[in-house]
CSV table of C-alpha atoms and ligand atoms in Angstrom, one decimal:
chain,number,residue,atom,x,y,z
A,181,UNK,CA,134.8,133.0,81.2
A,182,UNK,CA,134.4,130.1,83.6
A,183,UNK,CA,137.5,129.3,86.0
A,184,UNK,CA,138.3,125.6,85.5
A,185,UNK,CA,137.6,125.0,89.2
A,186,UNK,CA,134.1,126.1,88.7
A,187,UNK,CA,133.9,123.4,86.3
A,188,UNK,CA,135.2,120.9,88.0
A,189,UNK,CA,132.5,121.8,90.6
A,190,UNK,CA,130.1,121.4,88.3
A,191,UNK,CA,130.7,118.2,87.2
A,192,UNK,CA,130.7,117.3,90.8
A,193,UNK,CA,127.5,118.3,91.6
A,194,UNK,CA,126.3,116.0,88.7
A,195,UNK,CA,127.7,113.1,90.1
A,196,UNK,CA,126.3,113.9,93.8
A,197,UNK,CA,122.7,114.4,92.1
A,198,UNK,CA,123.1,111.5,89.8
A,199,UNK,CA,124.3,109.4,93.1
A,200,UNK,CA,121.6,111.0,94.8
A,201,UNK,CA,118.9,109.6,92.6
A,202,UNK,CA,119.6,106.1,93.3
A,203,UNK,CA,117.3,104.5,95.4
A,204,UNK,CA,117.6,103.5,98.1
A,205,UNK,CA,119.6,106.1,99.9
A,206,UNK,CA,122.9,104.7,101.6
A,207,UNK,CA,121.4,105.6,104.8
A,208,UNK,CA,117.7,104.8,104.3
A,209,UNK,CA,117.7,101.2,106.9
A,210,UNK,CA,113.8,101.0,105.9
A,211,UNK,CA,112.9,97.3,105.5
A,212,UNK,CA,111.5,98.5,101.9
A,213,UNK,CA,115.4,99.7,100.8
A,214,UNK,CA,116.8,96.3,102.3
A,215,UNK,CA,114.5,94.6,99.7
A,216,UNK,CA,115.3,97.2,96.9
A,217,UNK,CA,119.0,96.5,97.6
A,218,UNK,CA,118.0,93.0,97.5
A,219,UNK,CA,116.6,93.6,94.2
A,220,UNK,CA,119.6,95.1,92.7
A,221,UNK,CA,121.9,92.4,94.0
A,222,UNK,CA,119.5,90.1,92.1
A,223,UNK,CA,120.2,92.4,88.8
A,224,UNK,CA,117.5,94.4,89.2
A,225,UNK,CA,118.2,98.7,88.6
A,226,UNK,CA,115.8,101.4,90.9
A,227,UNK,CA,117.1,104.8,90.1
A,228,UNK,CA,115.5,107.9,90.2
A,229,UNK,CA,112.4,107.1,92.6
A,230,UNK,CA,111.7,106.5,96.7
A,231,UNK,CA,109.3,105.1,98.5
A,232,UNK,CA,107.2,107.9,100.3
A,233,UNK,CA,104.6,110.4,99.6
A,234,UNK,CA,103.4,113.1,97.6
A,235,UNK,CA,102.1,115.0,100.1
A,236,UNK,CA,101.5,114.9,103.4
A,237,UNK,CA,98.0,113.5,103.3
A,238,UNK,CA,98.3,111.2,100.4
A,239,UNK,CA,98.9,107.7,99.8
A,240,UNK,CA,102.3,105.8,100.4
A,241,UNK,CA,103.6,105.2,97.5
A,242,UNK,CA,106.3,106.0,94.9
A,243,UNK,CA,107.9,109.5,94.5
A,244,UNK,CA,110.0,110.5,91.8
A,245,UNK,CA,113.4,112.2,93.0
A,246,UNK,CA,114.5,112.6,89.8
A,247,UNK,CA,112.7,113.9,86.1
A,248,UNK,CA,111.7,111.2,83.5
A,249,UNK,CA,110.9,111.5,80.0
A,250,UNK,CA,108.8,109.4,78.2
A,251,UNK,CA,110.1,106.1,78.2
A,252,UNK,CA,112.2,106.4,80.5
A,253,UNK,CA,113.3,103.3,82.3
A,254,UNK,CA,112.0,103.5,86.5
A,255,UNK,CA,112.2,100.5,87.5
A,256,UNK,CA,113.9,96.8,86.4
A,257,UNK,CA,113.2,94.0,88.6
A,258,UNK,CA,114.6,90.9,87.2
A,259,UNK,CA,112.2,87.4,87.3
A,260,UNK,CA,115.0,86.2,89.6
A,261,UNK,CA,113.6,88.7,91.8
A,262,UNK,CA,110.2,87.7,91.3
A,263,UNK,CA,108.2,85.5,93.3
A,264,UNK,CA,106.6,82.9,91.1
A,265,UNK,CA,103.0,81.5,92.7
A,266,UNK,CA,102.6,77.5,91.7
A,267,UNK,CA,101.1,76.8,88.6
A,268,UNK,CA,97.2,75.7,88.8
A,269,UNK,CA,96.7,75.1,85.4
A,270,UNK,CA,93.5,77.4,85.4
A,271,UNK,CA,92.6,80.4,87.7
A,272,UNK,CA,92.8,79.6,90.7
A,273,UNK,CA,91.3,81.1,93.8
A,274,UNK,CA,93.5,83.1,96.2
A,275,UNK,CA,93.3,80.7,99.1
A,276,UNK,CA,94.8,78.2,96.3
A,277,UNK,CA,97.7,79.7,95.6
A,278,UNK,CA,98.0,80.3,99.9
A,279,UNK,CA,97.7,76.8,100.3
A,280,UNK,CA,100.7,75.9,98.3
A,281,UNK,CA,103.0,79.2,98.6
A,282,UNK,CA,102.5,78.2,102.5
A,283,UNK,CA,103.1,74.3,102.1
A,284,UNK,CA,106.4,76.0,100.5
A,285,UNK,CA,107.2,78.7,103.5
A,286,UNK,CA,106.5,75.9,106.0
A,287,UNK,CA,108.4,72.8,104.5
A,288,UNK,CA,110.8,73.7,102.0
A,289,UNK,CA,113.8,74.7,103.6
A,290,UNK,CA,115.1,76.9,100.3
A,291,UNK,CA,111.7,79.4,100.4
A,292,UNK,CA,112.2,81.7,103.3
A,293,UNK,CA,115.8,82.2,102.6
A,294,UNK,CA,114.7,84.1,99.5
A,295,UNK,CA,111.6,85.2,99.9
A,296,UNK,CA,111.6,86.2,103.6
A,297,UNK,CA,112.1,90.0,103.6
A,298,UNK,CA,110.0,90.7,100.3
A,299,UNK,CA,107.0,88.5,102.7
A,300,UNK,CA,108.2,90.6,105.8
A,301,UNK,CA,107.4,94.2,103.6
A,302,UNK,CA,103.7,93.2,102.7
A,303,UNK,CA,100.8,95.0,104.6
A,304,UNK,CA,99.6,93.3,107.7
A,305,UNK,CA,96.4,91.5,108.4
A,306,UNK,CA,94.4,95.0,109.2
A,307,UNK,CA,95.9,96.9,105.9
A,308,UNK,CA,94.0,94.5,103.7
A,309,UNK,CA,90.3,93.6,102.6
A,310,UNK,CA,89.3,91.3,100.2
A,311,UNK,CA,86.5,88.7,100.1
A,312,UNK,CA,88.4,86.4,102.7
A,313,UNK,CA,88.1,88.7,105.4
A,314,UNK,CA,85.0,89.6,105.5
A,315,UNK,CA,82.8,89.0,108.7
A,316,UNK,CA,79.1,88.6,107.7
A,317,UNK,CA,78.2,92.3,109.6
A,318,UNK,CA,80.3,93.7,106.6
A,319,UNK,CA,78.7,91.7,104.0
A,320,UNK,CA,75.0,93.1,105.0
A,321,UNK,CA,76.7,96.5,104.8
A,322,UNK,CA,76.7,96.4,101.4
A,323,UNK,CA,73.2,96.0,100.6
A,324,UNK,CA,73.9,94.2,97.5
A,325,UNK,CA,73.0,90.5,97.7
A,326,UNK,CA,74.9,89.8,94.2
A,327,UNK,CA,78.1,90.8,95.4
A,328,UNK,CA,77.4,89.7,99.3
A,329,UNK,CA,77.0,85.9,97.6
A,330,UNK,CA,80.3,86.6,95.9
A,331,UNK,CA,82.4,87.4,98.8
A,332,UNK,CA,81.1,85.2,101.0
A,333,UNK,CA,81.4,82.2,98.2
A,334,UNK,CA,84.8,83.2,97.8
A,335,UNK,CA,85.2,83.0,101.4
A,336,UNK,CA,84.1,79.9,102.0
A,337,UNK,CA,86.1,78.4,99.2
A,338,UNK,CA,89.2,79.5,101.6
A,339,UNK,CA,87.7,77.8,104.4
A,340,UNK,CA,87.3,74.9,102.2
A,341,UNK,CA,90.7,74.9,101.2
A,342,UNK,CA,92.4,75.5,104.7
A,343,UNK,CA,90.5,72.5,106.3
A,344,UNK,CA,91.0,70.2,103.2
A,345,UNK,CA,87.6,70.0,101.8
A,346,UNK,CA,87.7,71.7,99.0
A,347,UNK,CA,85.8,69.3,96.5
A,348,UNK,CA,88.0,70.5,93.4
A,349,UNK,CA,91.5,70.2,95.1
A,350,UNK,CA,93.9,68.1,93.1
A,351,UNK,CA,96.9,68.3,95.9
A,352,UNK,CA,97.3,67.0,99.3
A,353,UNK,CA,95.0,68.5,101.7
A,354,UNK,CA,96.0,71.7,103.5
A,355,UNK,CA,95.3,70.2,107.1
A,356,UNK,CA,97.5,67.6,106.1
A,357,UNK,CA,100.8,69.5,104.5
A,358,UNK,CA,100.8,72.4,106.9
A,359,UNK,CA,98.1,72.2,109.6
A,360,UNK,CA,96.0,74.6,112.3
A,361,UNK,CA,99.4,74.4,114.3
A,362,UNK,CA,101.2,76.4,112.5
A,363,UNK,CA,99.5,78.6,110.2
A,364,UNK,CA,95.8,79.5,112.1
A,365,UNK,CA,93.0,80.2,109.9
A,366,UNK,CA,93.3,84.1,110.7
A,367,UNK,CA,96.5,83.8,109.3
A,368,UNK,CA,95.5,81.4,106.4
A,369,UNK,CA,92.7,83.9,104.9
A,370,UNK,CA,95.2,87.0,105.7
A,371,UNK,CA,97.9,85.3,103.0
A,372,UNK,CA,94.9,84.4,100.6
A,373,UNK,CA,93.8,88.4,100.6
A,374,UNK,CA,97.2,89.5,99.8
A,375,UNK,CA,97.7,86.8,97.1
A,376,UNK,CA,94.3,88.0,95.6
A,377,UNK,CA,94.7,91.7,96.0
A,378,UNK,CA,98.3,91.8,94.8
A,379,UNK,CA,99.8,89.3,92.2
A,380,UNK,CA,100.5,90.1,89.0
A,381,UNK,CA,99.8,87.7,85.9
A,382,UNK,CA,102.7,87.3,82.9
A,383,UNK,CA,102.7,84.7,80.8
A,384,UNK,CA,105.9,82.6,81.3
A,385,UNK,CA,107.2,80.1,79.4
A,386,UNK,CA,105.9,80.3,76.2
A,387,UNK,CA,102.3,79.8,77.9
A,388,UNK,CA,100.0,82.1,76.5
A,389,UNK,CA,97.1,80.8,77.5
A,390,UNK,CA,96.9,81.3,81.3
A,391,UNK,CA,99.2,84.4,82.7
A,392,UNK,CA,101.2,82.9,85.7
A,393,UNK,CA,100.8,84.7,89.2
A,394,UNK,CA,103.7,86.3,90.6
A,395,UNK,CA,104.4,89.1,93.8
A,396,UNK,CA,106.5,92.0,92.4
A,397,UNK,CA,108.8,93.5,95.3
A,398,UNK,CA,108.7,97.4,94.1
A,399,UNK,CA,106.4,97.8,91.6
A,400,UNK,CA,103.6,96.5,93.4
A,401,UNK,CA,104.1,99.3,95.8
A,402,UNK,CA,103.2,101.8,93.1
A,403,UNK,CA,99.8,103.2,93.4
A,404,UNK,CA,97.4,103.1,90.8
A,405,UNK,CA,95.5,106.2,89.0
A,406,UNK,CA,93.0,106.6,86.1
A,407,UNK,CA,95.5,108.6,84.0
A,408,UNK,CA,98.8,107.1,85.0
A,409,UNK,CA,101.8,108.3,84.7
A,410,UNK,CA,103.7,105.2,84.1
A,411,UNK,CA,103.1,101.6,82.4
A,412,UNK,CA,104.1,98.2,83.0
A,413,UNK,CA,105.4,95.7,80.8
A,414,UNK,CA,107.6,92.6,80.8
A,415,UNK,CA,110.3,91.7,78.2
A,416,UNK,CA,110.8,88.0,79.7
A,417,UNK,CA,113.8,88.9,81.5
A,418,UNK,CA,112.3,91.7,83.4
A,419,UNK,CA,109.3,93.4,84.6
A,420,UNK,CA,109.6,96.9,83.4
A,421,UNK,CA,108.4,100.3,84.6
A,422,UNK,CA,108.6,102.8,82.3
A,423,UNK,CA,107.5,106.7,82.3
A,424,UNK,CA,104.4,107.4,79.7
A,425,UNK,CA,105.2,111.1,80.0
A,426,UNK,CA,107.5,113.4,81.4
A,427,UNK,CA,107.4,113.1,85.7
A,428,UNK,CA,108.5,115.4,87.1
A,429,UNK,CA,110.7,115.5,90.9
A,430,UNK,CA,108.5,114.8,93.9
A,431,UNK,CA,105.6,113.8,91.3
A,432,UNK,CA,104.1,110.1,92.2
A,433,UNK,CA,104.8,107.4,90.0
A,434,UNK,CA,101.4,105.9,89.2
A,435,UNK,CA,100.6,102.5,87.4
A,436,UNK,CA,96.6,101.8,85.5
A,437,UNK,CA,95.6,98.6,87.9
A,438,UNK,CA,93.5,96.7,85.3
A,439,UNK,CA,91.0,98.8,83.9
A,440,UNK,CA,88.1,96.9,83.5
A,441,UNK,CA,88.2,96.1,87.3
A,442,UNK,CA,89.4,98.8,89.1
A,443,UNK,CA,86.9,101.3,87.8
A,444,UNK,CA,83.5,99.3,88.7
A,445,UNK,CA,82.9,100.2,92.5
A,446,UNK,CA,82.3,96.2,93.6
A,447,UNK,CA,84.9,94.7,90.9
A,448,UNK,CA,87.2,97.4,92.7
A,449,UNK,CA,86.5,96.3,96.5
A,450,UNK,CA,85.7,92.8,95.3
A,451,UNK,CA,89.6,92.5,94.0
A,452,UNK,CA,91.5,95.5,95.8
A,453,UNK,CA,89.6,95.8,99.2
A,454,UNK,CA,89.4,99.7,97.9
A,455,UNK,CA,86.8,102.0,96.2
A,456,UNK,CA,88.0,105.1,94.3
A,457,UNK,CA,85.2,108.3,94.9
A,458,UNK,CA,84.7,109.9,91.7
A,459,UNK,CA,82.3,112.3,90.3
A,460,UNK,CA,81.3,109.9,87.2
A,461,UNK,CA,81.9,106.4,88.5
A,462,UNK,CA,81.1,103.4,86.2
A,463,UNK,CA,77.9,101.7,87.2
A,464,UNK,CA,78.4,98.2,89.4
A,465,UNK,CA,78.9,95.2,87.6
A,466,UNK,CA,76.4,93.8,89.5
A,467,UNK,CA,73.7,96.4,88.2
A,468,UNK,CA,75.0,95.8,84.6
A,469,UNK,CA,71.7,94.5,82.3
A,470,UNK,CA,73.5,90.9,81.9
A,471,UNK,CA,75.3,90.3,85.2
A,472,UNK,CA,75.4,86.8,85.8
A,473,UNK,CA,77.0,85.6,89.1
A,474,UNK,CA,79.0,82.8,86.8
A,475,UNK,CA,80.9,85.1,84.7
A,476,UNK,CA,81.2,88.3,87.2
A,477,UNK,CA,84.2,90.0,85.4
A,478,UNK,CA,82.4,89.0,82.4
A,479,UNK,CA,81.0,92.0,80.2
A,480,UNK,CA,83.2,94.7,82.4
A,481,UNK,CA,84.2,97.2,79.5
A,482,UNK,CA,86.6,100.0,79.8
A,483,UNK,CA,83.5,102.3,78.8
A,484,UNK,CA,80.3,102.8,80.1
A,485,UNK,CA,78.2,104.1,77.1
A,486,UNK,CA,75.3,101.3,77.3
A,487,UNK,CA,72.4,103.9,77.2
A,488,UNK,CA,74.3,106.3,75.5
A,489,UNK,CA,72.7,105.1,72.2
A,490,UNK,CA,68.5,105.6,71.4
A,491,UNK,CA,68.7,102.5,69.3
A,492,UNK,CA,70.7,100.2,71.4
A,493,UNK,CA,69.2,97.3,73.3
A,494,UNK,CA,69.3,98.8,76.5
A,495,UNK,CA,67.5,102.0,75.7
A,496,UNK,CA,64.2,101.0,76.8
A,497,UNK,CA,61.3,101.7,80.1
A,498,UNK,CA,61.6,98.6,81.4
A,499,UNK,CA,65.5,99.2,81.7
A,500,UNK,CA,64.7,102.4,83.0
A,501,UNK,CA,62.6,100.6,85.6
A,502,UNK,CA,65.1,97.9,86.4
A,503,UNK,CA,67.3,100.7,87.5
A,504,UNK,CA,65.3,102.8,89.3
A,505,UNK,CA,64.2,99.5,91.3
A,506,UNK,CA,67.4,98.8,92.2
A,507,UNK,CA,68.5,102.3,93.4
A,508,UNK,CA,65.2,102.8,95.4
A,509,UNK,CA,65.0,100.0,97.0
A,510,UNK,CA,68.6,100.6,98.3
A,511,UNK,CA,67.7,100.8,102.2
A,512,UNK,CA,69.8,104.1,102.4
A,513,UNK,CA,70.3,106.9,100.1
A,514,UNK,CA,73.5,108.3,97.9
A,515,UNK,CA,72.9,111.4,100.8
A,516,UNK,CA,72.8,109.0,103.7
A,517,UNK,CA,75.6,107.2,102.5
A,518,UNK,CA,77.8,109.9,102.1
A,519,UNK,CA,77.0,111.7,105.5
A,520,UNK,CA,77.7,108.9,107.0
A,521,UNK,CA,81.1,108.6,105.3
A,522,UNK,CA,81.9,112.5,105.9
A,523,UNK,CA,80.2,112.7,109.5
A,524,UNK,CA,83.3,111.6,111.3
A,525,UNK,CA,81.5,108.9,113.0
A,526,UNK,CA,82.8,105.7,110.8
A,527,UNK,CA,86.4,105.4,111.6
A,528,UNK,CA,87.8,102.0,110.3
A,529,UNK,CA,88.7,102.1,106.8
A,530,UNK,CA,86.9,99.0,105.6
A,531,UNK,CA,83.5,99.9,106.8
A,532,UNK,CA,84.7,103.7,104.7
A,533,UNK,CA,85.3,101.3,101.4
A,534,UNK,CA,81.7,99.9,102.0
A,535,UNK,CA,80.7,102.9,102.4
A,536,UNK,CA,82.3,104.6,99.4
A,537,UNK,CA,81.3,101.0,97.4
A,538,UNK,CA,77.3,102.4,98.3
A,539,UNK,CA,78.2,105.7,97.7
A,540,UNK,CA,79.9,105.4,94.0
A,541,UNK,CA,76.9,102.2,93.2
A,542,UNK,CA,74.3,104.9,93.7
A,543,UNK,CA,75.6,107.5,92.7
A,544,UNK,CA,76.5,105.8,88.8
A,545,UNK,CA,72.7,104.3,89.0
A,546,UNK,CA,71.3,108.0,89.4
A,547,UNK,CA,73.8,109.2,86.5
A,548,UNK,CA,72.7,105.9,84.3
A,549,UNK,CA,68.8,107.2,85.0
A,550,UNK,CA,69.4,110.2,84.1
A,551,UNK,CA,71.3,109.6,80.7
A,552,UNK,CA,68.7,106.9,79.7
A,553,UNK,CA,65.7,109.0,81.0
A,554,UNK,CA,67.1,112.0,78.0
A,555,UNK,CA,67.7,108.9,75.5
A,556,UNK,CA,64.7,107.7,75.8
A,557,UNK,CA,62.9,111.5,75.6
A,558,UNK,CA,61.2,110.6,78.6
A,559,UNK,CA,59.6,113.9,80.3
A,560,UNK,CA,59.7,114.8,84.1
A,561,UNK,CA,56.1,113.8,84.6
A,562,UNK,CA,57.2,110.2,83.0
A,563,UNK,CA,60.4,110.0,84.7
A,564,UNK,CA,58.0,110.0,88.0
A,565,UNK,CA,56.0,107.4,86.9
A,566,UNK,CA,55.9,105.0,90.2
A,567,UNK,CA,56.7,101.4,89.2
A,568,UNK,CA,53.6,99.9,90.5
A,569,UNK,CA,51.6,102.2,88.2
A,570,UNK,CA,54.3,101.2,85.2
A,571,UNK,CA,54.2,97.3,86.2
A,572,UNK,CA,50.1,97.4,86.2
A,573,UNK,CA,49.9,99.1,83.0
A,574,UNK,CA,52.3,96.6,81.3
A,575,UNK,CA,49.8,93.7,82.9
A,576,UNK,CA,46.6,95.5,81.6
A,577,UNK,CA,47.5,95.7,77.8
A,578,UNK,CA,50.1,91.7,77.9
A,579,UNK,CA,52.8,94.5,76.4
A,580,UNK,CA,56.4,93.8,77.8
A,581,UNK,CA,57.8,97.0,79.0
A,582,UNK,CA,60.6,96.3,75.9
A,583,UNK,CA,57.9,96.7,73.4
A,584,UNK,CA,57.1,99.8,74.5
A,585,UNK,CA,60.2,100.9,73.5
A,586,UNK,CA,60.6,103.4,70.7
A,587,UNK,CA,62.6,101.3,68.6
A,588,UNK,CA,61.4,101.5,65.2
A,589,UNK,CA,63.4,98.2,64.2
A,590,UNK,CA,61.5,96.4,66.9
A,591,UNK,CA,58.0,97.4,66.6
A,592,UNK,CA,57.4,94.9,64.0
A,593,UNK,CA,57.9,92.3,66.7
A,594,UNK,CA,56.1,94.1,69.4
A,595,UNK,CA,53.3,93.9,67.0
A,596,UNK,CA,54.0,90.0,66.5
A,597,UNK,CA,54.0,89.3,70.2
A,598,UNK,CA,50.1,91.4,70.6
A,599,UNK,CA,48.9,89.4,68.3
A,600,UNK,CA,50.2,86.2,69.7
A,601,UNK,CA,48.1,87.6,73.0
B,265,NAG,C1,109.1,80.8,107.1
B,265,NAG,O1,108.6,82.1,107.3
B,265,NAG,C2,107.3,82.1,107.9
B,265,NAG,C3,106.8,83.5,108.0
B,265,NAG,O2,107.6,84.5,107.6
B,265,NAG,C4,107.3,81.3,109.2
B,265,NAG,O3,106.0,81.3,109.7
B,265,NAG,C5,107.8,79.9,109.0
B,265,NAG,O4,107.9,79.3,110.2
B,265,NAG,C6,109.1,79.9,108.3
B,265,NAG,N1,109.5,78.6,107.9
B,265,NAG,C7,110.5,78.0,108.4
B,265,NAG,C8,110.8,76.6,107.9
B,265,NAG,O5,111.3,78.5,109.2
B,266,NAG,C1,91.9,67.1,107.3
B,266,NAG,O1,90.6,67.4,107.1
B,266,NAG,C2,89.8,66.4,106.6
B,266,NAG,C3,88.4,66.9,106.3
B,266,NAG,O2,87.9,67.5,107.5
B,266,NAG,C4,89.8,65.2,107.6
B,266,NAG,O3,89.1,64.1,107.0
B,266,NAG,C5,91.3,64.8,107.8
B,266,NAG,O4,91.3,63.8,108.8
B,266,NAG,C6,92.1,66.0,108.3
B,266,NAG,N1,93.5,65.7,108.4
B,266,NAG,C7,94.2,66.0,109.5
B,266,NAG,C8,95.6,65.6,109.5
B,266,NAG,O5,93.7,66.7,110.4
């Protein structure tokens, strides 16, 4: 038999732990729990969560301080809450959507007065690294002209946009609304990185064409990881954060940042500024068989089975040989790469991501090699075959290194094509 007092104790302890789980803390005076408080005055609800770490060692982000179960509710931020970018009409570049947000922070009176502490709680000009802020020293450090011509077109295009010249602009020039005065070019390509690396896209409005861009205060603070433990959504009102599976207390919260993206080493640093090491990574874009610099994002899937298959297309030598090119005539090695990542030497983060970007390209190229060197049933003395000796035995007989191919629904054709010769 309980004494009522011990009840009465318990149901107080509920309420301190229930009180406890809101976020933020009465006492926390961290410019991230002003804007969550902000948030909530907007209608917004942020229960059961901090902003912190896992462990030590690990990545700011979210923390549970409460359990979820699936489908929970984390987080609620209201669109009222949510900082809308203009409206191109199409998809624009970063540096676009910079050029207008600060015409806006510079010479509408209204902006900063609700927007100015979410801006003040976004990473500063050294916690970021996307095309913009490249220097040309870090583009040759990723050996990889593709994605070196994508960066530093991208970057230019913000140059172009800062001083005006951007031959697609339909809006007043940038020099013109805002000027070097006030926002330096430094400062210009900083905003155009964040932009890029962090907005969100929702269709609004009953467009469903082209998903609006928009800066999430709180959920864009959530880290991402291959098997998340949470999922994002939008009901019109609100962006929504909801548990996919039980989290537990002191567990981080984790969101999927868009899959097709995130798990290709460039597409990753290209958009994020950030590689994620993996044992298995998913080959380059840029060393996928139909890359074309005009579509880059363009036949990223979520899989990477393309040699998987002894019938498929890509299963053939000359494939083989197109990737075996590309990873030997990589200046360094996968073994270079990663002593130099793990020799202590290489302290500033994004020459690391480079590094890890060379690291995870090489080491998905040697994995490729492999799987398409069992498809095709080639044998360790053929896997050696040098390229010059493959290349002047292709010339000799007029064969295409496709035809050699043991693809029984194209020899027909190979046949064809010799007799053409
Ligand atoms: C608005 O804020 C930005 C940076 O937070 C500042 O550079 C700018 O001068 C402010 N604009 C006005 C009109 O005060
Ligand atoms: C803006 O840049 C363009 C192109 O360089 C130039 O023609 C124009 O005079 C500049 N405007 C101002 C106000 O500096």
């Amino acid at each position: 038999m309980r004494a009522p007092g011990s009840q009465l104790l318990a149901v107080l302890l509920v309420l301190l732990v229930a009180s406890a789980a809101a976020y933020p803390g009465k006492t926390d005076k961290s410019i991230e729990a002003q804007l969550a408080r902000w948030v909530t005055t907007k209608g917004g609800k942020l229960k059961g969560f901090k902003v912190g770490q896992e462990c030590p060692t690990c990545l700011r982000g979210i923390v549970a301080t409460k359990e979820f179960k699936e489908g929970d509710v984390i987080m609620k931020v209201p669109f009222t809450a949510v900082m809308r970018l203009k409206d191109l009409g199409h998809n624009g570049f970063p540096a676009e959507y910079a050029r207008h947000l600060l015409d806006a922070m510079h010479n509408d009176p209204a902006h900063n007065e609700t927007w100015d502490l979410f801006w003040s709680v976004h990473p500063g000009p050294d916690d970021v690294f996307t095309a913009e802020l490249y220097t040309d020293e870090q583009l040759a450090m990723l050996q990889a002209p593709e994605l070196e011509s994508l960066l530093a077109g991208q970057r230019e295009v913000t140059e172009q946009v800062y001083h005006g010249t951007y031959p697609y602009q339909d809006y007043a020039p940038f020099n013109e609304t805002v000027g070097a005065d006030k926002v330096p070019l430094h400062v210009f390509k900083w905003v155009s990185a964040l932009l890029g690396s962090r907005y969100f896209g929702f269709y609004r409005d009953g467009n469903t064409e082209t998903a609006a861009s928009h800066l999430v205060p709180m959920v864009d603070l959530i880290n991402h990881a291959d098997k998340p433990n949470a999922d994002r959504s939008d009901d019109g009102d609100f962006v929504l954060v909801k548990a996919l599976e039980t989290i537990k207390k002191g567990q981080e919260i984790t969101n999927d940042y868009q899959p097709a993206v995130i798990h290709r080493p460039d597409l990753s640093l290209y958009i994020y500024g950030f590689v994620i090491m993996r044992d298995q990574p998913f080959m380059a874009a840029i060393d996928l068989p139909a890359y074309t610099s005009a579509d880059p994002f363009g036949q990223s899937a979520t899989v990477d089975d393309l040699y998987d298959d002894p019938n498929g297309e890509h299963a053939t030598k000359a494939e083989y040989r197109r990737l075996r090119g590309l990873l030997e005539g990589s200046p360094t090695t996968e073994d270079e790469d990663l002593a130099l990542l793990e020799g202590g030497t290489v302290a500033d983060w994004r020459h690391r991501a480079i590094l890890q970007f060379r690291v995870m390209r090489k080491r998905a190229l040697r994995q490729a090699l492999a799987k398409l060197g069992a498809t095709l049933g080639l044998t360790g003395d053929e896997e050696g075959l040098g390229r010059d000796e493959g290349m002047a035995a292709d010339e000799a007989t007029g064969e295409t290194a496709a035809d050699e191919a043991e693809e029984p629904e194209r020899e027909g054709a190979a046949e064809e094509a010799n007799d053409e010769l």
